[in-house]
Amino acid sequence: MAISLGVRISGLLVAGALAVGTAAACGGGGGEERSGGSAGTRVSGGGSGGGGSGGTDSPKSSDGSGSEGSGGGMPTWRPSDEEGSGNVSGGGNGSGGNDSGGTGPGGGDRPGWLRPGPRSPNTDTRADAATVYDDLAANPQGCKNAAGKVPGDSEAVEWRVLRALAAACQAVQGEGGDWSAVTAEYAALQGRVTGCKSSAAYAVLGDVLRFHQRNPSATVRLAPPSGGGGAVCDFRIVSVDVGGDGKAKPHETITITVAGMYFDKRELPGGASPVTIAGAAAYEPDGAEEPDFDAEPPDQLTFQVEVPAPEGAVYPLSATVTIDHAREGTVTLPDAFTLVAPDSVGPSPGVSPSAVASPSPSAPTTTP
């Protein structure tokens, strides 16, 4: 069957975008740009070890090159079938396995789809990137509805990757979508995607584009991975900073960092996620400023709490820190720091309170 000129051009655009990933990976840059323009971005050097964000590995050429052919200067590199997707902080790839279900020329398999997050409880009921990911993962046939929840004017990377994936989801199922726009956005986001759910979405976007490149006129019915697959996010307490000596007293302020968040980080500091230290509830210090939610990857947050004074505590004691998000995601860091006795309040030891109250009544008085 003859393939139309438009389909061939679409295939070349996809090849070019995927080749951008190869060039970025082989270009020698080890850093990562999380902001700035779409050009010149560099690929993250790794994943989330030690509490970092879920990075995204770029597609790599099977022969290590990004050669150009005669097709108007467009790269002729094609991804190999064995090529994996980007890793995410939960371990493994961002997409589930392939199942049969393709239609049209070159059908017979279909791109893997999103693995569960796990699903965010969405305690503030607002549409956010974490919950839109969940909607796409659970129901790829409803990707048009999910696309309607993405803010049309948002330039945030986590929203841009979901917007592109929702469009690719529609296009590969023959329900609209714009392959050229999706391909351009995939290239523009190369090296800029962080966070476990966003990285998983970007990896699946690459899978869909590779499928379209191999089967430019095929349509498929997408489906969640059989069995659900493992979660892409590994919610955990990364660190508790109490200072260099590893000790803290009640009413002192300490800093907690969490990563692998599968829900909107703006939900964490509120009452839906109680923090306990040594079994006692801990709260934000009085007058504490709101965390800078945009300063870290979407699945990571650093915030402060005031150390409580556990009732009946015998000091010193080893303090365990626990966070319970909406009674669904409980994470614990045992032996996070040493909780020591609070400072004593009152007169100095050895000084009677009456000794500083008033002059002795037997003291002589003088008459002018």
CSV table of C-alpha atoms in Angstrom, one decimal:
chain,number,residue,atom,x,y,z
A,1,MET,CA,0.0,0.0,0.0
A,2,ALA,CA,1.4,3.4,-0.9
A,3,ILE,CA,2.2,5.8,1.9
A,4,SER,CA,1.2,9.4,1.5
A,5,LEU,CA,3.7,12.2,1.4
A,6,GLY,CA,2.2,13.6,4.7
A,7,VAL,CA,2.8,10.3,6.5
A,8,ARG,CA,6.4,10.2,5.2
A,9,ILE,CA,7.1,13.7,6.4
A,10,SER,CA,5.6,12.9,9.8
A,11,GLY,CA,8.0,9.9,10.0
A,12,LEU,CA,11.0,12.1,9.2
A,13,LEU,CA,10.0,14.6,11.9
A,14,VAL,CA,9.7,11.8,14.5
A,15,ALA,CA,13.1,10.5,13.4
A,16,GLY,CA,14.6,14.0,13.8
A,17,ALA,CA,13.2,14.5,17.2
A,18,LEU,CA,14.4,11.1,18.5
A,19,ALA,CA,17.8,11.9,17.0
A,20,VAL,CA,17.9,15.0,19.1
A,21,GLY,CA,17.9,12.8,22.1
A,22,THR,CA,20.8,10.8,20.7
A,23,ALA,CA,22.8,13.9,20.0
A,24,ALA,CA,22.2,15.3,23.5
A,25,ALA,CA,23.2,12.0,25.1
A,26,CYS,CA,26.4,11.7,23.1
A,27,GLY,CA,27.3,15.4,23.2
A,28,GLY,CA,29.4,15.2,26.3
A,29,GLY,CA,27.4,17.4,28.6
A,30,GLY,CA,26.8,16.0,32.0
A,31,GLY,CA,24.7,18.7,33.5
A,32,GLU,CA,21.0,19.2,33.5
A,33,GLU,CA,18.9,22.3,32.6
A,34,ARG,CA,15.6,22.5,34.4
A,35,SER,CA,14.7,25.9,33.0
A,36,GLY,CA,15.3,28.1,30.0
A,37,GLY,CA,14.6,27.7,26.3
A,38,SER,CA,13.9,24.6,24.4
A,39,ALA,CA,17.2,24.7,22.5
A,40,GLY,CA,20.5,23.5,23.9
A,41,THR,CA,19.1,21.5,26.8
A,42,ARG,CA,21.3,18.7,28.2
A,43,VAL,CA,20.3,15.3,29.4
A,44,SER,CA,20.3,14.5,33.1
A,45,GLY,CA,23.2,12.3,34.1
A,46,GLY,CA,21.3,9.9,36.4
A,47,GLY,CA,18.2,8.9,38.3
A,48,SER,CA,17.1,9.5,41.8
A,49,GLY,CA,19.9,8.0,43.9
A,50,GLY,CA,20.3,9.5,47.3
A,51,GLY,CA,17.0,11.3,47.1
A,52,GLY,CA,17.3,13.1,43.8
A,53,SER,CA,14.6,13.4,41.3
A,54,GLY,CA,13.5,10.8,38.9
A,55,GLY,CA,15.7,11.6,35.8
A,56,THR,CA,15.0,10.7,32.3
A,57,ASP,CA,17.5,8.9,30.1
A,58,SER,CA,17.5,9.8,26.5
A,59,PRO,CA,17.0,7.4,23.6
A,60,LYS,CA,20.4,6.2,22.2
A,61,SER,CA,21.2,5.3,18.7
A,62,SER,CA,22.0,1.6,18.1
A,63,ASP,CA,25.2,2.5,16.3
A,64,GLY,CA,26.1,5.5,18.4
A,65,SER,CA,25.6,8.0,15.6
A,66,GLY,CA,23.1,10.5,14.4
A,67,SER,CA,23.9,10.4,10.7
A,68,GLU,CA,22.1,12.4,8.1
A,69,GLY,CA,20.7,11.0,4.9
A,70,SER,CA,19.7,12.5,1.7
A,71,GLY,CA,16.1,13.3,2.8
A,72,GLY,CA,16.4,17.0,2.9
A,73,GLY,CA,19.0,16.9,5.6
A,74,MET,CA,16.8,15.1,8.1
A,75,PRO,CA,18.5,12.5,10.4
A,76,THR,CA,18.1,8.9,9.2
A,77,TRP,CA,18.7,7.3,12.6
A,78,ARG,CA,16.0,5.0,13.7
A,79,PRO,CA,15.6,3.6,17.3
A,80,SER,CA,16.3,-0.1,17.7
A,81,ASP,CA,13.5,-2.3,18.9
A,82,GLU,CA,15.5,-3.3,22.0
A,83,GLU,CA,15.9,0.3,23.1
A,84,GLY,CA,14.5,1.0,26.5
A,85,SER,CA,12.6,4.0,27.9
A,86,GLY,CA,13.8,6.5,30.5
A,87,ASN,CA,14.2,5.3,34.0
A,88,VAL,CA,12.1,6.7,36.8
A,89,SER,CA,12.7,6.9,40.5
A,90,GLY,CA,10.6,3.9,41.4
A,91,GLY,CA,12.8,1.7,39.3
A,92,GLY,CA,12.3,0.2,35.9
A,93,ASN,CA,10.9,1.9,32.8
A,94,GLY,CA,8.1,4.3,32.6
A,95,SER,CA,5.8,2.1,30.5
A,96,GLY,CA,4.3,-1.3,30.8
A,97,GLY,CA,4.8,-4.2,28.4
A,98,ASN,CA,3.5,-4.3,24.8
A,99,ASP,CA,0.4,-6.3,23.9
A,100,SER,CA,-1.0,-7.1,20.5
A,101,GLY,CA,-3.7,-4.8,19.2
A,102,GLY,CA,-2.2,-2.8,16.3
A,103,THR,CA,-4.2,-2.2,13.1
A,104,GLY,CA,-3.1,-1.1,9.7
A,105,PRO,CA,0.3,-1.6,8.0
A,106,GLY,CA,3.0,-2.7,10.3
A,107,GLY,CA,0.6,-3.4,13.2
A,108,GLY,CA,0.8,-6.4,15.6
A,109,ASP,CA,2.1,-4.7,18.7
A,110,ARG,CA,1.5,-1.4,20.4
A,111,PRO,CA,3.5,0.9,22.6
A,112,GLY,CA,3.5,0.3,26.3
A,113,TRP,CA,1.4,2.6,28.4
A,114,LEU,CA,1.8,4.4,31.8
A,115,ARG,CA,2.3,2.4,34.9
A,116,PRO,CA,0.5,3.5,38.1
A,117,GLY,CA,1.9,6.3,40.2
A,118,PRO,CA,0.5,5.1,42.7
A,119,ARG,CA,-2.8,7.1,42.4
A,120,SER,CA,-2.8,10.4,44.2
A,121,PRO,CA,-5.6,10.9,46.8
A,122,ASN,CA,-5.8,14.5,45.6
A,123,THR,CA,-6.7,15.8,49.1
A,124,ASP,CA,-7.3,19.4,47.9
A,125,THR,CA,-9.5,18.2,45.0
A,126,ARG,CA,-7.8,20.5,42.5
A,127,ALA,CA,-6.7,19.2,39.1
A,128,ASP,CA,-2.9,18.9,39.2
A,129,ALA,CA,-0.3,17.1,37.1
A,130,ALA,CA,-0.1,14.1,39.4
A,131,THR,CA,-3.9,13.4,39.1
A,132,VAL,CA,-4.0,14.0,35.3
A,133,TYR,CA,-1.2,11.4,35.0
A,134,ASP,CA,-3.4,9.0,37.0
A,135,ASP,CA,-6.3,9.7,34.7
A,136,LEU,CA,-4.2,9.0,31.6
A,137,ALA,CA,-2.7,5.9,33.1
A,138,ALA,CA,-6.0,4.4,34.1
A,139,ASN,CA,-7.9,5.2,31.0
A,140,PRO,CA,-6.0,5.9,27.8
A,141,GLN,CA,-9.3,5.8,25.8
A,142,GLY,CA,-10.2,9.0,27.8
A,143,CYS,CA,-7.0,10.9,26.8
A,144,LYS,CA,-9.1,13.7,25.2
A,145,ASN,CA,-10.9,14.3,28.5
A,146,ALA,CA,-7.5,14.3,30.3
A,147,ALA,CA,-6.1,16.8,27.8
A,148,GLY,CA,-9.0,19.1,28.7
A,149,LYS,CA,-7.6,19.3,32.3
A,150,VAL,CA,-4.2,20.5,31.2
A,151,PRO,CA,-3.9,24.3,31.5
A,152,GLY,CA,-3.6,25.6,28.0
A,153,ASP,CA,-1.3,28.4,28.9
A,154,SER,CA,1.0,26.6,31.3
A,155,GLU,CA,4.7,26.4,30.4
A,156,ALA,CA,5.5,24.2,33.4
A,157,VAL,CA,7.5,21.2,32.2
A,158,GLU,CA,5.2,18.7,34.1
A,159,TRP,CA,2.2,20.1,32.3
A,160,ARG,CA,3.9,20.3,28.9
A,161,VAL,CA,4.9,16.6,28.9
A,162,LEU,CA,1.3,15.6,29.8
A,163,ARG,CA,-0.1,17.9,27.1
A,164,ALA,CA,2.1,16.2,24.5
A,165,LEU,CA,1.4,12.7,25.7
A,166,ALA,CA,-2.4,13.3,25.7
A,167,ALA,CA,-2.1,14.5,22.1
A,168,ALA,CA,0.1,11.5,21.1
A,169,CYS,CA,-2.5,9.3,22.8
A,170,GLN,CA,-5.2,10.7,20.6
A,171,ALA,CA,-3.1,10.6,17.4
A,172,VAL,CA,-1.9,6.9,17.7
A,173,GLN,CA,-5.5,5.8,18.3
A,174,GLY,CA,-6.8,7.7,15.3
A,175,GLU,CA,-8.7,10.3,17.3
A,176,GLY,CA,-6.9,13.5,16.2
A,177,GLY,CA,-3.8,14.9,17.6
A,178,ASP,CA,-0.9,16.6,15.8
A,179,TRP,CA,2.2,14.4,15.3
A,180,SER,CA,4.4,17.3,14.2
A,181,ALA,CA,3.5,19.3,17.4
A,182,VAL,CA,4.0,16.3,19.6
A,183,THR,CA,7.4,15.6,18.0
A,184,ALA,CA,8.5,19.2,18.4
A,185,GLU,CA,7.5,19.2,22.0
A,186,TYR,CA,9.3,15.9,22.7
A,187,ALA,CA,12.5,17.4,21.3
A,188,ALA,CA,12.0,20.7,23.2
A,189,LEU,CA,11.6,18.9,26.6
A,190,GLN,CA,14.7,16.7,26.1
A,191,GLY,CA,16.8,16.8,29.3
A,192,ARG,CA,14.4,19.0,31.2
A,193,VAL,CA,11.9,16.5,32.6
A,194,THR,CA,12.3,15.6,36.3
A,195,GLY,CA,10.1,13.9,38.9
A,196,CYS,CA,8.9,10.3,38.9
A,197,LYS,CA,5.5,10.7,37.1
A,198,SER,CA,6.7,13.3,34.7
A,199,SER,CA,9.7,11.2,33.7
A,200,ALA,CA,7.5,8.2,33.3
A,201,ALA,CA,5.1,10.2,31.0
A,202,TYR,CA,8.1,11.4,29.0
A,203,ALA,CA,9.4,7.9,28.6
A,204,VAL,CA,6.0,6.6,27.3
A,205,LEU,CA,5.8,9.6,24.9
A,206,GLY,CA,9.1,8.4,23.4
A,207,ASP,CA,7.7,4.9,23.1
A,208,VAL,CA,4.6,6.2,21.3
A,209,LEU,CA,6.8,8.2,18.9
A,210,ARG,CA,9.0,5.2,18.2
A,211,PHE,CA,6.0,3.1,17.4
A,212,HIS,CA,4.7,5.8,15.1
A,213,GLN,CA,8.0,6.0,13.4
A,214,ARG,CA,8.1,2.3,12.7
A,215,ASN,CA,4.4,2.2,11.7
A,216,PRO,CA,3.5,5.7,10.4
A,217,SER,CA,0.0,4.8,9.1
A,218,ALA,CA,-1.0,2.4,11.9
A,219,THR,CA,-3.5,3.1,14.7
A,220,VAL,CA,-3.8,1.1,17.9
A,221,ARG,CA,-6.0,0.8,20.9
A,222,LEU,CA,-3.8,1.7,24.0
A,223,ALA,CA,-4.3,-0.2,27.2
A,224,PRO,CA,-2.8,-0.1,30.7
A,225,PRO,CA,-0.1,-2.7,31.3
A,226,SER,CA,-1.5,-6.1,32.3
A,227,GLY,CA,-1.3,-6.6,36.0
A,228,GLY,CA,-0.7,-2.9,36.6
A,229,GLY,CA,3.1,-3.1,36.8
A,230,GLY,CA,5.1,-1.6,39.6
A,231,ALA,CA,4.6,1.9,40.8
A,232,VAL,CA,6.8,4.6,39.2
A,233,CYS,CA,7.2,6.6,42.4
A,234,ASP,CA,9.0,5.6,45.6
A,235,PHE,CA,7.7,8.0,48.2
A,236,ARG,CA,10.3,8.3,51.0
A,237,ILE,CA,12.0,10.5,53.5
A,238,VAL,CA,15.4,11.4,52.1
A,239,SER,CA,16.9,13.3,55.0
A,240,VAL,CA,16.3,15.0,58.3
A,241,ASP,CA,18.7,17.9,58.9
A,242,VAL,CA,19.2,18.8,62.6
A,243,GLY,CA,22.7,20.3,62.3
A,244,GLY,CA,26.2,18.9,62.4
A,245,ASP,CA,26.0,17.1,65.8
A,246,GLY,CA,22.9,15.0,64.9
A,247,LYS,CA,21.0,16.2,68.0
A,248,ALA,CA,18.0,18.4,68.5
A,249,LYS,CA,15.9,19.6,71.5
A,250,PRO,CA,12.2,20.1,71.7
A,251,HIS,CA,11.0,23.4,70.1
A,252,GLU,CA,14.0,23.6,67.8
A,253,THR,CA,13.4,23.8,64.1
A,254,ILE,CA,14.6,20.9,61.8
A,255,THR,CA,14.5,20.4,58.0
A,256,ILE,CA,12.9,17.4,56.3
A,257,THR,CA,13.4,16.4,52.6
A,258,VAL,CA,11.1,13.9,50.9
A,259,ALA,CA,11.2,12.5,47.4
A,260,GLY,CA,9.2,10.2,45.1
A,261,MET,CA,6.0,12.1,45.8
A,262,TYR,CA,3.1,10.7,43.7
A,263,PHE,CA,0.8,13.6,44.7
A,264,ASP,CA,0.9,17.3,44.3
A,265,LYS,CA,3.6,18.6,46.7
A,266,ARG,CA,1.3,21.5,47.8
A,267,GLU,CA,-0.8,19.0,49.6
A,268,LEU,CA,2.0,17.9,52.0
A,269,PRO,CA,2.4,20.7,54.4
A,270,GLY,CA,-1.3,20.8,55.3
A,271,GLY,CA,-3.2,18.7,57.8
A,272,ALA,CA,-3.6,15.8,55.3
A,273,SER,CA,0.0,14.7,56.0
A,274,PRO,CA,0.7,14.7,59.7
A,275,VAL,CA,4.3,14.5,60.7
A,276,THR,CA,5.3,12.7,63.9
A,277,ILE,CA,8.6,12.7,65.7
A,278,ALA,CA,9.3,10.1,68.4
A,279,GLY,CA,5.5,9.5,68.4
A,280,ALA,CA,4.5,13.1,69.0
A,281,ALA,CA,2.9,15.4,66.4
A,282,ALA,CA,5.1,18.0,64.8
A,283,TYR,CA,4.0,21.2,63.2
A,284,GLU,CA,5.4,24.0,61.1
A,285,PRO,CA,7.1,26.7,63.2
A,286,ASP,CA,5.2,29.8,64.0
A,287,GLY,CA,5.7,32.4,61.2
A,288,ALA,CA,7.3,29.8,58.9
A,289,GLU,CA,7.3,30.8,55.2
A,290,GLU,CA,5.6,28.6,52.6
A,291,PRO,CA,8.1,26.3,50.9
A,292,ASP,CA,9.3,27.3,47.4
A,293,PHE,CA,7.4,24.6,45.5
A,294,ASP,CA,9.1,25.4,42.2
A,295,ALA,CA,12.7,25.2,43.6
A,296,GLU,CA,12.8,21.4,43.4
A,297,PRO,CA,11.7,18.6,41.1
A,298,PRO,CA,7.9,17.9,41.1
A,299,ASP,CA,8.3,14.9,43.3
A,300,GLN,CA,10.6,16.4,45.9
A,301,LEU,CA,10.0,18.9,48.7
A,302,THR,CA,12.1,20.4,51.6
A,303,PHE,CA,10.2,21.9,54.5
A,304,GLN,CA,10.6,22.7,58.2
A,305,VAL,CA,8.9,21.5,61.4
A,306,GLU,CA,9.3,22.3,65.1
A,307,VAL,CA,10.5,19.4,67.2
A,308,PRO,CA,7.8,18.4,69.7
A,309,ALA,CA,8.3,17.4,73.4
A,310,PRO,CA,7.0,13.8,73.6
A,311,GLU,CA,5.1,13.2,76.8
A,312,GLY,CA,7.0,11.1,79.3
A,313,ALA,CA,10.1,11.0,77.2
A,314,VAL,CA,13.4,9.8,78.8
A,315,TYR,CA,16.2,11.7,77.3
A,316,PRO,CA,18.3,11.2,75.2
A,317,LEU,CA,16.3,9.1,72.8
A,318,SER,CA,16.6,8.0,69.2
A,319,ALA,CA,13.8,9.8,67.3
A,320,THR,CA,11.9,8.2,64.4
A,321,VAL,CA,10.3,10.6,61.9
A,322,THR,CA,7.0,9.5,60.2
A,323,ILE,CA,4.9,11.1,57.5
A,324,ASP,CA,1.4,9.8,56.8
A,325,HIS,CA,-0.2,11.2,53.7
A,326,ALA,CA,-3.9,10.9,53.6
A,327,ARG,CA,-3.6,7.6,55.5
A,328,GLU,CA,-2.4,6.0,52.3
A,329,GLY,CA,1.3,6.7,51.9
A,330,THR,CA,3.1,6.3,55.2
A,331,VAL,CA,6.9,6.7,55.2
A,332,THR,CA,9.3,6.4,58.1
A,333,LEU,CA,12.9,7.2,58.7
A,334,PRO,CA,14.1,5.3,61.8
A,335,ASP,CA,16.8,6.8,64.1
A,336,ALA,CA,16.7,10.1,62.2
A,337,PHE,CA,18.4,12.0,65.0
A,338,THR,CA,19.0,12.1,68.7
A,339,LEU,CA,16.4,14.0,70.7
A,340,VAL,CA,18.0,15.5,73.8
A,341,ALA,CA,16.5,17.1,76.9
A,342,PRO,CA,15.2,20.6,76.6
A,343,ASP,CA,16.9,23.5,78.3
A,344,SER,CA,15.8,23.9,82.0
A,345,VAL,CA,13.6,26.9,82.7
A,346,GLY,CA,13.9,28.9,86.0
A,347,PRO,CA,16.6,30.2,88.4
A,348,SER,CA,20.1,28.9,88.1
A,349,PRO,CA,20.8,25.7,90.1
A,350,GLY,CA,21.7,26.3,93.8
A,351,VAL,CA,20.0,29.6,94.1
A,352,SER,CA,16.8,29.7,96.2
A,353,PRO,CA,13.9,31.6,94.6
A,354,SER,CA,13.3,33.5,97.9
A,355,ALA,CA,16.9,34.8,97.8
A,356,VAL,CA,16.1,37.0,94.8
A,357,ALA,CA,12.6,38.0,95.8
A,358,SER,CA,12.9,40.9,98.2
A,359,PRO,CA,15.2,42.3,101.0
A,360,SER,CA,15.1,40.6,104.4
A,361,PRO,CA,12.4,42.1,106.7
A,362,SER,CA,15.1,42.2,109.5
A,363,ALA,CA,17.3,44.5,107.6
A,364,PRO,CA,17.9,47.8,109.4
A,365,THR,CA,16.2,50.9,108.0
A,366,THR,CA,17.9,54.2,108.0
A,367,THR,CA,16.1,57.5,108.8
A,368,PRO,CA,17.4,60.6,107.1
